[in-house]
Amino acid sequence: DSGSLPADAAALQATARTPVPRRNVALAAGSALAAASLYAYQRLDPLDPVTLLRKLEAESPPLPQALASGRGTLVEFYAPWCAECREMAPMMYRLEKEYAGRVNFVLVDGADPKNEQLVSLFSVDGVPHFGFISAERKLLQTLIGNVPRQAMEASLRRLL
C-alpha cells in the first residue's frame, strides 16, 4: 500500500499543477489591467481636489454678480493647502451641480492676497469658511470647518 501513495501523490500533484499556471497568468493579466485602469481613472478623474477647487473658483461668478442675481449665494473661502477644503471639494462640486440655477456658488481662494478685502469683509479666520447669503443680500449663516453634507444641504435649502 505504501507504494501506491507516491503514484497517487504524483497524480494529484499533476492535476493540481495544470490549472494553477493558467490561473496565475489570468490573475497577473487581470491585476495589470486593473492597475492600468485605476491609474487612468485617477489621472482623468475630474474630482482631483485641488484641481477641482481651482476649476470651481474659475467658473464661479464674481460676488457682485452673484448677489445681483436675485438668488441665494454660498460664498466658500478655501486654501489649496487646506486638508479639509480638499476633503470637502468633491461634495461641494456635487452640491453645486444639484443646486445649479437655484443657488449661486462663489469660491474664493482665501490665501490669495488679491482676495484680502473679501477675507476681511467676511471675517474669515479659518478655512473652509462658508457664508450663506439670502437673495435679499443678508448673511444668514456662517459655517467653518469640515461641514457634514446634511448640515450643508440644510443651509442651502434656506437659500431657496
PDB file of C-alpha atoms in Angstrom:
ATOM      1  CA  ASP A   1       0.000   0.000   0.000  1.00  0.00           C
ATOM      2  CA  SER A   2       2.859   2.363   0.712  1.00  0.00           C
ATOM      3  CA  GLY A   3       3.964   2.009  -2.954  1.00  0.00           C
ATOM      4  CA  SER A   4       0.631   3.459  -4.191  1.00  0.00           C
ATOM      5  CA  LEU A   5       0.924   6.699  -2.173  1.00  0.00           C
ATOM      6  CA  PRO A   6       3.650   8.220  -4.327  1.00  0.00           C
ATOM      7  CA  ALA A   7       1.704   7.413  -7.508  1.00  0.00           C
ATOM      8  CA  ASP A   8      -1.480   8.943  -6.067  1.00  0.00           C
ATOM      9  CA  ALA A   9       0.504  11.926  -4.848  1.00  0.00           C
ATOM     10  CA  ALA A  10       2.111  12.326  -8.272  1.00  0.00           C
ATOM     11  CA  ALA A  11      -1.296  12.137  -9.989  1.00  0.00           C
ATOM     12  CA  LEU A  12      -2.737  14.624  -7.523  1.00  0.00           C
ATOM     13  CA  GLN A  13       0.236  16.912  -7.987  1.00  0.00           C
ATOM     14  CA  ALA A  14      -0.012  16.690 -11.799  1.00  0.00           C
ATOM     15  CA  THR A  15      -3.712  17.603 -11.796  1.00  0.00           C
ATOM     16  CA  ALA A  16      -3.150  20.389  -9.280  1.00  0.00           C
ATOM     17  CA  ARG A  17      -0.323  21.900 -11.336  1.00  0.00           C
ATOM     18  CA  THR A  18      -2.193  22.129 -14.597  1.00  0.00           C
ATOM     19  CA  PRO A  19      -4.792  24.797 -13.712  1.00  0.00           C
ATOM     20  CA  VAL A  20      -2.507  26.779 -11.375  1.00  0.00           C
ATOM     21  CA  PRO A  21      -0.255  28.303 -14.061  1.00  0.00           C
ATOM     22  CA  ARG A  22      -3.319  29.289 -16.151  1.00  0.00           C
ATOM     23  CA  ARG A  23      -4.947  30.801 -13.093  1.00  0.00           C
ATOM     24  CA  ASN A  24      -1.729  32.649 -12.221  1.00  0.00           C
ATOM     25  CA  VAL A  25      -1.462  34.045 -15.737  1.00  0.00           C
ATOM     26  CA  ALA A  26      -5.100  35.157 -15.624  1.00  0.00           C
ATOM     27  CA  LEU A  27      -4.592  36.769 -12.211  1.00  0.00           C
ATOM     28  CA  ALA A  28      -1.433  38.518 -13.355  1.00  0.00           C
ATOM     29  CA  ALA A  29      -3.112  39.826 -16.516  1.00  0.00           C
ATOM     30  CA  GLY A  30      -6.199  40.880 -14.576  1.00  0.00           C
ATOM     31  CA  SER A  31      -4.089  42.651 -11.956  1.00  0.00           C
ATOM     32  CA  ALA A  32      -2.127  44.533 -14.593  1.00  0.00           C
ATOM     33  CA  LEU A  33      -5.345  45.557 -16.347  1.00  0.00           C
ATOM     34  CA  ALA A  34      -6.922  46.673 -13.053  1.00  0.00           C
ATOM     35  CA  ALA A  35      -3.822  48.682 -12.133  1.00  0.00           C
ATOM     36  CA  ALA A  36      -3.727  50.383 -15.550  1.00  0.00           C
ATOM     37  CA  SER A  37      -7.440  51.164 -15.316  1.00  0.00           C
ATOM     38  CA  LEU A  38      -7.103  52.624 -11.823  1.00  0.00           C
ATOM     39  CA  TYR A  39      -4.132  54.721 -12.901  1.00  0.00           C
ATOM     40  CA  ALA A  40      -6.044  56.065 -15.926  1.00  0.00           C
ATOM     41  CA  TYR A  41      -9.120  56.789 -13.806  1.00  0.00           C
ATOM     42  CA  GLN A  42      -7.080  58.710 -11.243  1.00  0.00           C
ATOM     43  CA  ARG A  43      -5.330  60.729 -13.943  1.00  0.00           C
ATOM     44  CA  LEU A  44      -8.562  61.573 -15.761  1.00  0.00           C
ATOM     45  CA  ASP A  45     -10.812  61.933 -12.702  1.00  0.00           C
ATOM     46  CA  PRO A  46     -12.229  65.483 -12.664  1.00  0.00           C
ATOM     47  CA  LEU A  47     -12.581  65.298  -8.883  1.00  0.00           C
ATOM     48  CA  ASP A  48      -8.905  65.808  -8.012  1.00  0.00           C
ATOM     49  CA  PRO A  49      -9.442  68.131  -5.033  1.00  0.00           C
ATOM     50  CA  VAL A  50      -7.017  70.996  -5.724  1.00  0.00           C
ATOM     51  CA  THR A  51      -7.737  70.981  -9.456  1.00  0.00           C
ATOM     52  CA  LEU A  52     -11.428  70.845  -8.674  1.00  0.00           C
ATOM     53  CA  LEU A  53     -11.236  73.797  -6.271  1.00  0.00           C
ATOM     54  CA  ARG A  54      -9.370  75.865  -8.854  1.00  0.00           C
ATOM     55  CA  LYS A  55     -11.890  74.885 -11.542  1.00  0.00           C
ATOM     56  CA  LEU A  56     -14.855  75.802  -9.341  1.00  0.00           C
ATOM     57  CA  GLU A  57     -13.241  79.125  -8.486  1.00  0.00           C
ATOM     58  CA  ALA A  58     -12.577  79.905 -12.152  1.00  0.00           C
ATOM     59  CA  GLU A  59     -16.173  79.050 -13.087  1.00  0.00           C
ATOM     60  CA  SER A  60     -17.848  80.865 -10.194  1.00  0.00           C
ATOM     61  CA  PRO A  61     -19.398  84.254 -10.845  1.00  0.00           C
ATOM     62  CA  PRO A  62     -17.904  87.349  -9.244  1.00  0.00           C
ATOM     63  CA  LEU A  63     -19.566  88.047  -5.897  1.00  0.00           C
ATOM     64  CA  PRO A  64     -21.294  91.311  -7.008  1.00  0.00           C
ATOM     65  CA  GLN A  65     -22.810  89.496  -9.997  1.00  0.00           C
ATOM     66  CA  ALA A  66     -23.979  86.598  -7.804  1.00  0.00           C
ATOM     67  CA  LEU A  67     -25.557  88.962  -5.270  1.00  0.00           C
ATOM     68  CA  ALA A  68     -27.354  90.867  -8.055  1.00  0.00           C
ATOM     69  CA  SER A  69     -28.911  87.677  -9.474  1.00  0.00           C
ATOM     70  CA  GLY A  70     -31.849  87.551  -7.070  1.00  0.00           C
ATOM     71  CA  ARG A  71     -30.836  84.085  -5.830  1.00  0.00           C
ATOM     72  CA  GLY A  72     -29.236  82.968  -2.608  1.00  0.00           C
ATOM     73  CA  THR A  73     -25.454  82.719  -2.667  1.00  0.00           C
ATOM     74  CA  LEU A  74     -22.978  80.442  -0.940  1.00  0.00           C
ATOM     75  CA  VAL A  75     -19.533  82.014  -0.641  1.00  0.00           C
ATOM     76  CA  GLU A  76     -16.821  79.461   0.129  1.00  0.00           C
ATOM     77  CA  PHE A  77     -13.383  80.564   1.210  1.00  0.00           C
ATOM     78  CA  TYR A  78     -10.724  77.884   0.743  1.00  0.00           C
ATOM     79  CA  ALA A  79      -6.969  77.497   0.537  1.00  0.00           C
ATOM     80  CA  PRO A  80      -5.110  74.982  -1.659  1.00  0.00           C
ATOM     81  CA  TRP A  81      -3.071  73.786   1.368  1.00  0.00           C
ATOM     82  CA  CYS A  82      -6.209  73.197   3.483  1.00  0.00           C
ATOM     83  CA  ALA A  83      -6.810  69.467   4.031  1.00  0.00           C
ATOM     84  CA  GLU A  84     -10.475  69.948   4.979  1.00  0.00           C
ATOM     85  CA  CYS A  85     -11.048  72.094   1.877  1.00  0.00           C
ATOM     86  CA  ARG A  86      -9.599  69.353  -0.321  1.00  0.00           C
ATOM     87  CA  GLU A  87     -11.637  66.722   1.501  1.00  0.00           C
ATOM     88  CA  MET A  88     -14.876  68.650   1.000  1.00  0.00           C
ATOM     89  CA  ALA A  89     -14.208  69.625  -2.641  1.00  0.00           C
ATOM     90  CA  PRO A  90     -15.935  66.610  -4.291  1.00  0.00           C
ATOM     91  CA  MET A  91     -19.021  67.032  -2.100  1.00  0.00           C
ATOM     92  CA  MET A  92     -19.189  70.761  -2.826  1.00  0.00           C
ATOM     93  CA  TYR A  93     -18.818  70.042  -6.545  1.00  0.00           C
ATOM     94  CA  ARG A  94     -21.770  67.654  -6.407  1.00  0.00           C
ATOM     95  CA  LEU A  95     -23.867  70.095  -4.387  1.00  0.00           C
ATOM     96  CA  GLU A  96     -23.118  72.859  -6.859  1.00  0.00           C
ATOM     97  CA  LYS A  97     -24.411  70.632  -9.663  1.00  0.00           C
ATOM     98  CA  GLU A  98     -27.528  69.707  -7.639  1.00  0.00           C
ATOM     99  CA  TYR A  99     -28.371  73.338  -6.834  1.00  0.00           C
ATOM    100  CA  ALA A 100     -27.346  74.786 -10.214  1.00  0.00           C
ATOM    101  CA  GLY A 101     -29.633  77.584 -11.300  1.00  0.00           C
ATOM    102  CA  ARG A 102     -31.154  77.881  -7.824  1.00  0.00           C
ATOM    103  CA  VAL A 103     -28.181  78.904  -5.648  1.00  0.00           C
ATOM    104  CA  ASN A 104     -25.025  80.753  -6.655  1.00  0.00           C
ATOM    105  CA  PHE A 105     -21.741  79.165  -5.583  1.00  0.00           C
ATOM    106  CA  VAL A 106     -18.840  81.588  -5.304  1.00  0.00           C
ATOM    107  CA  LEU A 107     -15.415  80.185  -4.444  1.00  0.00           C
ATOM    108  CA  VAL A 108     -12.686  82.455  -3.152  1.00  0.00           C
ATOM    109  CA  ASP A 109      -9.078  81.459  -2.521  1.00  0.00           C
ATOM    110  CA  GLY A 110      -8.652  82.965   0.930  1.00  0.00           C
ATOM    111  CA  ALA A 111      -4.871  82.505   0.749  1.00  0.00           C
ATOM    112  CA  ASP A 112      -4.565  84.673  -2.373  1.00  0.00           C
ATOM    113  CA  PRO A 113      -3.552  88.255  -1.442  1.00  0.00           C
ATOM    114  CA  LYS A 114      -5.870  89.656  -4.153  1.00  0.00           C
ATOM    115  CA  ASN A 115      -8.825  88.456  -2.045  1.00  0.00           C
ATOM    116  CA  GLU A 116      -7.755  90.192   1.198  1.00  0.00           C
ATOM    117  CA  GLN A 117     -10.688  92.615   1.071  1.00  0.00           C
ATOM    118  CA  LEU A 118     -13.271  89.800   0.847  1.00  0.00           C
ATOM    119  CA  VAL A 119     -11.494  87.816   3.567  1.00  0.00           C
ATOM    120  CA  SER A 120     -11.701  90.868   5.821  1.00  0.00           C
ATOM    121  CA  LEU A 121     -15.315  91.659   4.883  1.00  0.00           C
ATOM    122  CA  PHE A 122     -16.435  88.123   5.817  1.00  0.00           C
ATOM    123  CA  SER A 123     -14.155  87.976   8.902  1.00  0.00           C
ATOM    124  CA  VAL A 124     -12.549  84.789   7.650  1.00  0.00           C
ATOM    125  CA  ASP A 125     -10.169  83.446  10.273  1.00  0.00           C
ATOM    126  CA  GLY A 126     -10.173  79.808   9.173  1.00  0.00           C
ATOM    127  CA  VAL A 127     -10.883  77.730   6.109  1.00  0.00           C
ATOM    128  CA  PRO A 128     -13.043  76.306   4.821  1.00  0.00           C
ATOM    129  CA  HIS A 129     -15.379  79.192   5.638  1.00  0.00           C
ATOM    130  CA  PHE A 130     -18.901  79.215   4.209  1.00  0.00           C
ATOM    131  CA  GLY A 131     -21.106  82.302   4.099  1.00  0.00           C
ATOM    132  CA  PHE A 132     -24.785  81.782   3.231  1.00  0.00           C
ATOM    133  CA  ILE A 133     -26.294  84.965   1.791  1.00  0.00           C
ATOM    134  CA  SER A 134     -30.024  85.319   1.095  1.00  0.00           C
ATOM    135  CA  ALA A 135     -31.486  86.649  -2.142  1.00  0.00           C
ATOM    136  CA  GLU A 136     -32.036  89.867  -0.162  1.00  0.00           C
ATOM    137  CA  ARG A 137     -28.259  90.099   0.380  1.00  0.00           C
ATOM    138  CA  LYS A 138     -28.348  89.285   4.102  1.00  0.00           C
ATOM    139  CA  LEU A 139     -25.770  86.995   5.664  1.00  0.00           C
ATOM    140  CA  LEU A 140     -27.939  84.244   7.141  1.00  0.00           C
ATOM    141  CA  GLN A 141     -25.307  81.874   8.447  1.00  0.00           C
ATOM    142  CA  THR A 142     -21.599  81.171   8.599  1.00  0.00           C
ATOM    143  CA  LEU A 143     -20.107  77.693   8.889  1.00  0.00           C
ATOM    144  CA  ILE A 144     -16.427  76.962   9.394  1.00  0.00           C
ATOM    145  CA  GLY A 145     -14.522  73.713   9.029  1.00  0.00           C
ATOM    146  CA  ASN A 146     -15.473  70.309   7.693  1.00  0.00           C
ATOM    147  CA  VAL A 147     -19.263  70.565   7.457  1.00  0.00           C
ATOM    148  CA  PRO A 148     -21.261  67.328   7.077  1.00  0.00           C
ATOM    149  CA  ARG A 149     -23.311  67.032   3.891  1.00  0.00           C
ATOM    150  CA  GLN A 150     -26.639  67.046   5.771  1.00  0.00           C
ATOM    151  CA  ALA A 151     -25.805  70.325   7.522  1.00  0.00           C
ATOM    152  CA  MET A 152     -24.611  71.855   4.251  1.00  0.00           C
ATOM    153  CA  GLU A 153     -27.812  70.807   2.470  1.00  0.00           C
ATOM    154  CA  ALA A 154     -29.979  72.202   5.285  1.00  0.00           C
ATOM    155  CA  SER A 155     -28.199  75.559   4.982  1.00  0.00           C
ATOM    156  CA  LEU A 156     -28.500  75.525   1.183  1.00  0.00           C
ATOM    157  CA  ARG A 157     -32.253  74.826   1.409  1.00  0.00           C
ATOM    158  CA  ARG A 158     -32.615  78.009   3.483  1.00  0.00           C
ATOM    159  CA  LEU A 159     -31.325  79.919   0.465  1.00  0.00           C
ATOM    160  CA  LEU A 160     -34.058  78.644  -1.856  1.00  0.00           C
TER     161      LEU A 160
END
